[in-house]
């Protein structure tokens, strides 16, 4: 059976004290849940708090930390930037790549996303590659083309062996932070499409075990329905991950 994951993207929220408290509340609640059905639980705090949150979680394979972003170069004169190696040294195991906010607000280009994916894979970390169409692309029925284009450019020249640690998150841009959610049927058909697209680059066995997460206004009231779709392997949660009770209830929805 495919593994599941529930990841919380805290974005630019929570100071040090609040980050540690939230991580601790989540760790304590997760420790009371039955281990056999527990999804991987991943928290993505802001950069300065990766290490303290990782320590608070007593991070392990089931409860781990992600960075929200990284720079494409290994090191150098890039004031203000953070490399994959720096992220790795904090104990983080995942890096979110190509989030739509990075693409839209910070002009992150596909070529950079491709470099970052390679850098993260080379470091032995897991990239969580975000893809998803904009509202006008959905309205014009171009959503599959848009997502295929994002996947193909992000994964260009990656060998099947390179891709072993990849995770994909389908995040329709029109659903992020808007309260609008893709219907279970819309999510399921796009997740199948993503799996098929990855299959063409790898093989059946890899595509079948690839985790494809859903993100975009996922919350305690809609998580169970979304996660019940056979190809939805959990979620990348923004707003609802900032509250321990809501986030834990989403984790529980992934255990059904
Ligand atoms: P949201 O954000 O759950 O607040 O819509 C999801 C995301 O941006 O990853």
PDB file of C-alpha atoms and ligand atoms in Angstrom:
ATOM      1  CA  UNK A   1       0.000   0.000   0.000  1.00  0.00           C
ATOM      2  CA  UNK A   2       1.164   3.523  -0.820  1.00  0.00           C
ATOM      3  CA  UNK A   3       2.380   5.653   2.093  1.00  0.00           C
ATOM      4  CA  UNK A   4       0.486   8.805   3.075  1.00  0.00           C
ATOM      5  CA  UNK A   5       1.723  12.190   4.213  1.00  0.00           C
ATOM      6  CA  UNK A   6       0.198  15.228   5.876  1.00  0.00           C
ATOM      7  CA  UNK A   7       2.485  18.259   5.653  1.00  0.00           C
ATOM      8  CA  UNK A   8       1.892  21.678   7.199  1.00  0.00           C
ATOM      9  CA  UNK A   9       3.226  24.697   5.317  1.00  0.00           C
ATOM     10  CA  UNK A  10       3.361  27.431   7.956  1.00  0.00           C
ATOM     11  CA  UNK A  11       4.446  30.061   5.393  1.00  0.00           C
ATOM     12  CA  UNK A  12       5.526  33.370   7.026  1.00  0.00           C
ATOM     13  CA  UNK A  13       3.650  32.760  10.278  1.00  0.00           C
ATOM     14  CA  UNK A  14       4.642  32.062  13.910  1.00  0.00           C
ATOM     15  CA  UNK A  15       7.632  33.400  15.830  1.00  0.00           C
ATOM     16  CA  UNK A  16      10.170  31.146  17.566  1.00  0.00           C
ATOM     17  CA  UNK A  17       8.151  30.619  20.727  1.00  0.00           C
ATOM     18  CA  UNK A  18       4.904  29.993  18.833  1.00  0.00           C
ATOM     19  CA  UNK A  19       6.625  27.601  16.411  1.00  0.00           C
ATOM     20  CA  UNK A  20       8.008  25.490  19.251  1.00  0.00           C
ATOM     21  CA  UNK A  21       4.646  25.423  21.060  1.00  0.00           C
ATOM     22  CA  UNK A  22       2.764  24.396  17.929  1.00  0.00           C
ATOM     23  CA  UNK A  23       5.316  21.707  17.050  1.00  0.00           C
ATOM     24  CA  UNK A  24       5.203  20.374  20.607  1.00  0.00           C
ATOM     25  CA  UNK A  25       1.391  20.228  20.655  1.00  0.00           C
ATOM     26  CA  UNK A  26       1.408  18.348  17.349  1.00  0.00           C
ATOM     27  CA  UNK A  27       4.134  15.925  18.509  1.00  0.00           C
ATOM     28  CA  UNK A  28       2.243  15.108  21.698  1.00  0.00           C
ATOM     29  CA  UNK A  29      -1.016  14.506  19.835  1.00  0.00           C
ATOM     30  CA  UNK A  30       0.687  12.400  17.149  1.00  0.00           C
ATOM     31  CA  UNK A  31       2.318  10.233  19.794  1.00  0.00           C
ATOM     32  CA  UNK A  32      -1.131   9.179  21.029  1.00  0.00           C
ATOM     33  CA  UNK A  33      -2.201   7.974  17.550  1.00  0.00           C
ATOM     34  CA  UNK A  34      -1.855   4.386  16.451  1.00  0.00           C
ATOM     35  CA  UNK A  35       1.503   3.976  14.735  1.00  0.00           C
ATOM     36  CA  UNK A  36       0.431   1.505  12.043  1.00  0.00           C
ATOM     37  CA  UNK A  37      -1.899   3.845  10.106  1.00  0.00           C
ATOM     38  CA  UNK A  38      -0.061   7.078  10.873  1.00  0.00           C
ATOM     39  CA  UNK A  39       0.888   9.091   7.768  1.00  0.00           C
ATOM     40  CA  UNK A  40       4.285  10.762   7.637  1.00  0.00           C
ATOM     41  CA  UNK A  41       3.745  14.090   9.427  1.00  0.00           C
ATOM     42  CA  UNK A  42       5.855  16.967   8.160  1.00  0.00           C
ATOM     43  CA  UNK A  43       6.048  20.554   9.440  1.00  0.00           C
ATOM     44  CA  UNK A  44       7.482  23.407   7.371  1.00  0.00           C
ATOM     45  CA  UNK A  45       8.277  26.352   9.677  1.00  0.00           C
ATOM     46  CA  UNK A  46      10.152  29.476   8.593  1.00  0.00           C
ATOM     47  CA  UNK A  47      13.903  29.058   7.981  1.00  0.00           C
ATOM     48  CA  UNK A  48      15.150  30.371  11.369  1.00  0.00           C
ATOM     49  CA  UNK A  49      13.034  27.778  13.166  1.00  0.00           C
ATOM     50  CA  UNK A  50      13.913  24.624  11.218  1.00  0.00           C
ATOM     51  CA  UNK A  51      16.418  23.450  13.812  1.00  0.00           C
ATOM     52  CA  UNK A  52      14.405  24.206  16.976  1.00  0.00           C
ATOM     53  CA  UNK A  53      11.259  22.697  15.446  1.00  0.00           C
ATOM     54  CA  UNK A  54      13.206  19.623  14.365  1.00  0.00           C
ATOM     55  CA  UNK A  55      14.542  19.290  17.939  1.00  0.00           C
ATOM     56  CA  UNK A  56      11.077  19.790  19.427  1.00  0.00           C
ATOM     57  CA  UNK A  57       9.615  17.077  17.212  1.00  0.00           C
ATOM     58  CA  UNK A  58      12.501  14.739  18.065  1.00  0.00           C
ATOM     59  CA  UNK A  59      12.351  14.344  14.317  1.00  0.00           C
ATOM     60  CA  UNK A  60      12.389  10.834  12.889  1.00  0.00           C
ATOM     61  CA  UNK A  61      11.120   9.164   9.744  1.00  0.00           C
ATOM     62  CA  UNK A  62       7.471   9.587  10.792  1.00  0.00           C
ATOM     63  CA  UNK A  63       7.626  13.132  12.155  1.00  0.00           C
ATOM     64  CA  UNK A  64       9.912  15.410  10.172  1.00  0.00           C
ATOM     65  CA  UNK A  65      10.677  18.953   9.146  1.00  0.00           C
ATOM     66  CA  UNK A  66      10.597  20.608   5.707  1.00  0.00           C
ATOM     67  CA  UNK A  67      11.976  23.870   4.370  1.00  0.00           C
ATOM     68  CA  UNK A  68       9.539  25.996   2.369  1.00  0.00           C
ATOM     69  CA  UNK A  69      12.112  26.950  -0.246  1.00  0.00           C
ATOM     70  CA  UNK A  70      15.835  26.774  -1.096  1.00  0.00           C
ATOM     71  CA  UNK A  71      18.357  28.463  -3.367  1.00  0.00           C
ATOM     72  CA  UNK A  72      19.537  26.676  -6.506  1.00  0.00           C
ATOM     73  CA  UNK A  73      23.277  27.187  -5.949  1.00  0.00           C
ATOM     74  CA  UNK A  74      25.435  25.102  -3.640  1.00  0.00           C
ATOM     75  CA  UNK A  75      26.930  28.094  -1.773  1.00  0.00           C
ATOM     76  CA  UNK A  76      28.362  31.521  -2.471  1.00  0.00           C
ATOM     77  CA  UNK A  77      27.702  35.229  -2.520  1.00  0.00           C
ATOM     78  CA  UNK A  78      23.891  35.157  -2.415  1.00  0.00           C
ATOM     79  CA  UNK A  79      23.019  37.439   0.487  1.00  0.00           C
ATOM     80  CA  UNK A  80      19.879  36.366   2.278  1.00  0.00           C
ATOM     81  CA  UNK A  81      19.588  32.974   0.592  1.00  0.00           C
ATOM     82  CA  UNK A  82      19.639  29.466   2.092  1.00  0.00           C
ATOM     83  CA  UNK A  83      21.256  26.414   0.470  1.00  0.00           C
ATOM     84  CA  UNK A  84      20.096  22.815   0.472  1.00  0.00           C
ATOM     85  CA  UNK A  85      23.146  21.792   2.519  1.00  0.00           C
ATOM     86  CA  UNK A  86      22.243  24.374   5.191  1.00  0.00           C
ATOM     87  CA  UNK A  87      18.724  22.979   5.274  1.00  0.00           C
ATOM     88  CA  UNK A  88      20.013  19.397   5.512  1.00  0.00           C
ATOM     89  CA  UNK A  89      22.265  20.324   8.436  1.00  0.00           C
ATOM     90  CA  UNK A  90      19.242  21.418  10.514  1.00  0.00           C
ATOM     91  CA  UNK A  91      17.795  17.898  10.412  1.00  0.00           C
ATOM     92  CA  UNK A  92      15.152  18.762   7.777  1.00  0.00           C
ATOM     93  CA  UNK A  93      14.348  15.919   5.370  1.00  0.00           C
ATOM     94  CA  UNK A  94      12.047  17.678   2.876  1.00  0.00           C
ATOM     95  CA  UNK A  95      12.094  20.860   0.793  1.00  0.00           C
ATOM     96  CA  UNK A  96       8.956  22.355  -0.769  1.00  0.00           C
ATOM     97  CA  UNK A  97       9.847  23.406  -4.327  1.00  0.00           C
ATOM     98  CA  UNK A  98       7.906  25.548  -6.772  1.00  0.00           C
ATOM     99  CA  UNK A  99       5.113  26.640  -4.456  1.00  0.00           C
ATOM    100  CA  UNK A 100       2.747  28.888  -6.418  1.00  0.00           C
ATOM    101  CA  UNK A 101       3.468  31.800  -4.055  1.00  0.00           C
ATOM    102  CA  UNK A 102       7.185  31.521  -4.920  1.00  0.00           C
ATOM    103  CA  UNK A 103       6.329  31.331  -8.630  1.00  0.00           C
ATOM    104  CA  UNK A 104       3.881  34.243  -8.586  1.00  0.00           C
ATOM    105  CA  UNK A 105       5.132  36.620  -5.888  1.00  0.00           C
ATOM    106  CA  UNK A 106       8.869  36.047  -6.282  1.00  0.00           C
ATOM    107  CA  UNK A 107       9.111  35.220  -9.972  1.00  0.00           C
ATOM    108  CA  UNK A 108      10.558  31.738  -9.493  1.00  0.00           C
ATOM    109  CA  UNK A 109      11.236  30.360 -12.975  1.00  0.00           C
ATOM    110  CA  UNK A 110      10.891  26.787 -14.226  1.00  0.00           C
ATOM    111  CA  UNK A 111      14.593  26.524 -14.972  1.00  0.00           C
ATOM    112  CA  UNK A 112      15.405  27.403 -11.340  1.00  0.00           C
ATOM    113  CA  UNK A 113      12.821  24.924 -10.092  1.00  0.00           C
ATOM    114  CA  UNK A 114      14.515  22.207 -12.154  1.00  0.00           C
ATOM    115  CA  UNK A 115      17.927  23.092 -10.673  1.00  0.00           C
ATOM    116  CA  UNK A 116      16.510  23.070  -7.155  1.00  0.00           C
ATOM    117  CA  UNK A 117      14.883  19.670  -7.622  1.00  0.00           C
ATOM    118  CA  UNK A 118      18.235  18.258  -8.732  1.00  0.00           C
ATOM    119  CA  UNK A 119      20.057  19.895  -5.828  1.00  0.00           C
ATOM    120  CA  UNK A 120      17.576  18.530  -3.277  1.00  0.00           C
ATOM    121  CA  UNK A 121      17.699  15.014  -4.749  1.00  0.00           C
ATOM    122  CA  UNK A 122      21.487  15.087  -4.846  1.00  0.00           C
ATOM    123  CA  UNK A 123      21.550  15.974  -1.127  1.00  0.00           C
ATOM    124  CA  UNK A 124      19.411  12.907  -0.379  1.00  0.00           C
ATOM    125  CA  UNK A 125      16.434  15.016   0.713  1.00  0.00           C
ATOM    126  CA  UNK A 126      12.873  14.767  -0.591  1.00  0.00           C
ATOM    127  CA  UNK A 127      11.589  17.553  -2.847  1.00  0.00           C
ATOM    128  CA  UNK A 128       7.861  18.230  -2.502  1.00  0.00           C
ATOM    129  CA  UNK A 129       7.227  19.604  -5.983  1.00  0.00           C
ATOM    130  CA  UNK A 130       4.139  21.841  -6.140  1.00  0.00           C
ATOM    131  CA  UNK A 131       2.194  22.005  -9.391  1.00  0.00           C
ATOM    132  CA  UNK A 132      -1.253  23.358 -10.166  1.00  0.00           C
ATOM    133  CA  UNK A 133      -3.202  25.361 -12.678  1.00  0.00           C
ATOM    134  CA  UNK A 134      -4.431  28.950 -12.393  1.00  0.00           C
ATOM    135  CA  UNK A 135      -8.139  29.763 -12.467  1.00  0.00           C
ATOM    136  CA  UNK A 136      -8.122  30.900 -16.102  1.00  0.00           C
ATOM    137  CA  UNK A 137      -6.354  27.689 -17.142  1.00  0.00           C
ATOM    138  CA  UNK A 138      -9.070  25.623 -15.440  1.00  0.00           C
ATOM    139  CA  UNK A 139     -11.815  27.757 -17.012  1.00  0.00           C
ATOM    140  CA  UNK A 140     -10.274  27.330 -20.468  1.00  0.00           C
ATOM    141  CA  UNK A 141      -9.890  23.587 -19.904  1.00  0.00           C
ATOM    142  CA  UNK A 142      -6.103  23.841 -20.055  1.00  0.00           C
ATOM    143  CA  UNK A 143      -5.479  22.480 -16.547  1.00  0.00           C
ATOM    144  CA  UNK A 144      -3.970  19.159 -17.646  1.00  0.00           C
ATOM    145  CA  UNK A 145      -1.636  20.890 -20.116  1.00  0.00           C
ATOM    146  CA  UNK A 146      -0.548  23.399 -17.469  1.00  0.00           C
ATOM    147  CA  UNK A 147       0.276  20.684 -14.939  1.00  0.00           C
ATOM    148  CA  UNK A 148       2.035  18.491 -17.536  1.00  0.00           C
ATOM    149  CA  UNK A 149       4.156  21.459 -18.552  1.00  0.00           C
ATOM    150  CA  UNK A 150       5.130  22.188 -14.931  1.00  0.00           C
ATOM    151  CA  UNK A 151       6.019  18.537 -14.268  1.00  0.00           C
ATOM    152  CA  UNK A 152       8.023  18.164 -17.470  1.00  0.00           C
ATOM    153  CA  UNK A 153      10.023  21.330 -16.974  1.00  0.00           C
ATOM    154  CA  UNK A 154      10.659  20.731 -13.255  1.00  0.00           C
ATOM    155  CA  UNK A 155      11.881  17.189 -13.873  1.00  0.00           C
ATOM    156  CA  UNK A 156      13.804  17.765 -17.105  1.00  0.00           C
ATOM    157  CA  UNK A 157      16.921  15.586 -17.349  1.00  0.00           C
ATOM    158  CA  UNK A 158      16.188  13.804 -14.080  1.00  0.00           C
ATOM    159  CA  UNK A 159      16.779  10.071 -14.440  1.00  0.00           C
ATOM    160  CA  UNK A 160      14.284   7.567 -13.009  1.00  0.00           C
ATOM    161  CA  UNK A 161      16.872   6.730 -10.352  1.00  0.00           C
ATOM    162  CA  UNK A 162      17.155  10.418  -9.406  1.00  0.00           C
ATOM    163  CA  UNK A 163      13.416  10.641  -8.899  1.00  0.00           C
ATOM    164  CA  UNK A 164      13.192   7.971  -6.222  1.00  0.00           C
ATOM    165  CA  UNK A 165      12.720  10.543  -3.442  1.00  0.00           C
ATOM    166  CA  UNK A 166      10.233  12.773  -5.260  1.00  0.00           C
ATOM    167  CA  UNK A 167       6.867  13.777  -3.782  1.00  0.00           C
ATOM    168  CA  UNK A 168       4.360  15.815  -5.816  1.00  0.00           C
ATOM    169  CA  UNK A 169       1.721  18.162  -4.410  1.00  0.00           C
ATOM    170  CA  UNK A 170      -1.205  19.144  -6.634  1.00  0.00           C
ATOM    171  CA  UNK A 171      -2.202  22.639  -5.552  1.00  0.00           C
ATOM    172  CA  UNK A 172      -4.673  24.359  -7.879  1.00  0.00           C
ATOM    173  CA  UNK A 173      -3.743  28.026  -7.538  1.00  0.00           C
ATOM    174  CA  UNK A 174      -7.406  29.071  -7.362  1.00  0.00           C
ATOM    175  CA  UNK A 175      -7.837  26.952  -4.217  1.00  0.00           C
ATOM    176  CA  UNK A 176      -4.865  28.228  -2.199  1.00  0.00           C
ATOM    177  CA  UNK A 177      -5.907  30.351   0.762  1.00  0.00           C
ATOM    178  CA  UNK A 178      -9.222  31.150  -0.951  1.00  0.00           C
ATOM    179  CA  UNK A 179     -11.570  28.767   0.844  1.00  0.00           C
ATOM    180  CA  UNK A 180     -12.324  27.160  -2.544  1.00  0.00           C
ATOM    181  CA  UNK A 181     -11.352  23.496  -2.709  1.00  0.00           C
ATOM    182  CA  UNK A 182     -11.063  21.208  -5.683  1.00  0.00           C
ATOM    183  CA  UNK A 183     -13.879  18.659  -5.537  1.00  0.00           C
ATOM    184  CA  UNK A 184     -12.843  15.124  -4.708  1.00  0.00           C
ATOM    185  CA  UNK A 185     -13.510  14.205  -8.362  1.00  0.00           C
ATOM    186  CA  UNK A 186     -11.350  17.075  -9.689  1.00  0.00           C
ATOM    187  CA  UNK A 187      -8.525  16.131  -7.312  1.00  0.00           C
ATOM    188  CA  UNK A 188      -8.736  12.426  -8.155  1.00  0.00           C
ATOM    189  CA  UNK A 189      -8.614  12.939 -11.939  1.00  0.00           C
ATOM    190  CA  UNK A 190      -5.640  15.304 -11.693  1.00  0.00           C
ATOM    191  CA  UNK A 191      -3.783  12.959  -9.331  1.00  0.00           C
ATOM    192  CA  UNK A 192      -4.264  10.096 -11.800  1.00  0.00           C
ATOM    193  CA  UNK A 193      -2.971  12.369 -14.566  1.00  0.00           C
ATOM    194  CA  UNK A 194       0.096  13.329 -12.492  1.00  0.00           C
ATOM    195  CA  UNK A 195       0.823   9.674 -11.741  1.00  0.00           C
ATOM    196  CA  UNK A 196       0.548   8.821 -15.454  1.00  0.00           C
ATOM    197  CA  UNK A 197       2.837  11.682 -16.432  1.00  0.00           C
ATOM    198  CA  UNK A 198       5.449  10.503 -13.919  1.00  0.00           C
ATOM    199  CA  UNK A 199       5.013   6.922 -15.145  1.00  0.00           C
ATOM    200  CA  UNK A 200       6.204   8.015 -18.598  1.00  0.00           C
ATOM    201  CA  UNK A 201       9.450   9.234 -17.005  1.00  0.00           C
ATOM    202  CA  UNK A 202       9.974   6.264 -14.713  1.00  0.00           C
ATOM    203  CA  UNK A 203       8.054   3.018 -14.601  1.00  0.00           C
ATOM    204  CA  UNK A 204       4.847   1.502 -13.262  1.00  0.00           C
ATOM    205  CA  UNK A 205       6.334   0.457  -9.950  1.00  0.00           C
ATOM    206  CA  UNK A 206       7.702   3.922  -9.175  1.00  0.00           C
ATOM    207  CA  UNK A 207       4.574   5.779 -10.320  1.00  0.00           C
ATOM    208  CA  UNK A 208       2.403   3.474  -8.244  1.00  0.00           C
ATOM    209  CA  UNK A 209       4.313   4.224  -5.063  1.00  0.00           C
ATOM    210  CA  UNK A 210       4.756   7.987  -5.728  1.00  0.00           C
ATOM    211  CA  UNK A 211       3.023  10.103  -3.084  1.00  0.00           C
ATOM    212  CA  UNK A 212       0.777  12.748  -4.647  1.00  0.00           C
ATOM    213  CA  UNK A 213      -0.578  15.190  -2.057  1.00  0.00           C
ATOM    214  CA  UNK A 214      -3.493  17.598  -2.440  1.00  0.00           C
ATOM    215  CA  UNK A 215      -3.204  21.213  -1.289  1.00  0.00           C
ATOM    216  CA  UNK A 216      -5.557  24.189  -1.420  1.00  0.00           C
ATOM    217  CA  UNK A 217      -7.978  25.087   1.394  1.00  0.00           C
ATOM    218  CA  UNK A 218      -7.838  21.557   2.769  1.00  0.00           C
ATOM    219  CA  UNK A 219      -9.315  21.614   6.279  1.00  0.00           C
ATOM    220  CA  UNK A 220     -10.866  19.347   8.928  1.00  0.00           C
ATOM    221  CA  UNK A 221     -14.257  19.386   7.160  1.00  0.00           C
ATOM    222  CA  UNK A 222     -13.126  18.386   3.664  1.00  0.00           C
ATOM    223  CA  UNK A 223      -9.959  16.354   4.335  1.00  0.00           C
ATOM    224  CA  UNK A 224     -11.669  12.975   4.807  1.00  0.00           C
ATOM    225  CA  UNK A 225     -13.513  13.215   1.481  1.00  0.00           C
ATOM    226  CA  UNK A 226     -10.382  14.295  -0.412  1.00  0.00           C
ATOM    227  CA  UNK A 227      -8.167  11.667   1.238  1.00  0.00           C
ATOM    228  CA  UNK A 228     -10.713   8.951   0.465  1.00  0.00           C
ATOM    229  CA  UNK A 229      -9.853   9.326  -3.246  1.00  0.00           C
ATOM    230  CA  UNK A 230      -7.651   6.394  -4.245  1.00  0.00           C
ATOM    231  CA  UNK A 231      -4.922   8.581  -5.756  1.00  0.00           C
ATOM    232  CA  UNK A 232      -4.855  11.309  -3.094  1.00  0.00           C
ATOM    233  CA  UNK A 233      -2.098  10.318  -0.687  1.00  0.00           C
ATOM    234  CA  UNK A 234      -2.548  13.051   1.901  1.00  0.00           C
ATOM    235  CA  UNK A 235      -2.256  16.815   1.891  1.00  0.00           C
ATOM    236  CA  UNK A 236      -0.094  19.907   1.925  1.00  0.00           C
ATOM    237  CA  UNK A 237      -1.934  22.141   4.356  1.00  0.00           C
ATOM    238  CA  UNK A 238      -1.506  25.911   4.708  1.00  0.00           C
ATOM    239  CA  UNK A 239      -3.958  27.860   6.898  1.00  0.00           C
ATOM    240  CA  UNK A 240      -5.341  24.834   8.759  1.00  0.00           C
ATOM    241  CA  UNK A 241      -1.838  23.715   9.771  1.00  0.00           C
ATOM    242  CA  UNK A 242      -1.412  26.752  12.035  1.00  0.00           C
ATOM    243  CA  UNK A 243      -3.787  25.329  14.620  1.00  0.00           C
ATOM    244  CA  UNK A 244      -2.768  22.068  16.328  1.00  0.00           C
ATOM    245  CA  UNK A 245      -6.314  20.721  16.765  1.00  0.00           C
ATOM    246  CA  UNK A 246      -7.222  21.347  13.107  1.00  0.00           C
ATOM    247  CA  UNK A 247      -3.964  19.876  11.833  1.00  0.00           C
ATOM    248  CA  UNK A 248      -4.291  16.783  14.012  1.00  0.00           C
ATOM    249  CA  UNK A 249      -7.839  16.273  12.813  1.00  0.00           C
ATOM    250  CA  UNK A 250      -6.521  16.360   9.209  1.00  0.00           C
ATOM    251  CA  UNK A 251      -3.865  13.785  10.180  1.00  0.00           C
ATOM    252  CA  UNK A 252      -6.663  11.590  11.585  1.00  0.00           C
ATOM    253  CA  UNK A 253      -8.591  11.970   8.313  1.00  0.00           C
ATOM    254  CA  UNK A 254      -5.581  10.459   6.530  1.00  0.00           C
ATOM    255  CA  UNK A 255      -5.743   7.421   8.832  1.00  0.00           C
ATOM    256  CA  UNK A 256      -9.236   6.315   7.790  1.00  0.00           C
TER     257      UNK A 256
HETATM  258  P1  LIG B   1      -4.037  26.699   2.122  1.00  0.00           P
HETATM  259  O1  LIG B   1      -2.530  26.663   1.533  1.00  0.00           O
HETATM  260  O2  LIG B   1      -4.267  25.355   2.790  1.00  0.00           O
HETATM  261  O3  LIG B   1      -4.035  27.823   3.103  1.00  0.00           O
HETATM  262  O4  LIG B   1      -4.941  26.914   0.960  1.00  0.00           O
HETATM  263  C1  LIG B   1      -2.006  25.502   0.947  1.00  0.00           C
HETATM  264  C2  LIG B   1      -0.600  25.762   0.469  1.00  0.00           C
HETATM  265  O5  LIG B   1      -0.325  26.889   0.038  1.00  0.00           O
HETATM  266  O6  LIG B   1       0.275  24.882   0.500  1.00  0.00           O
END
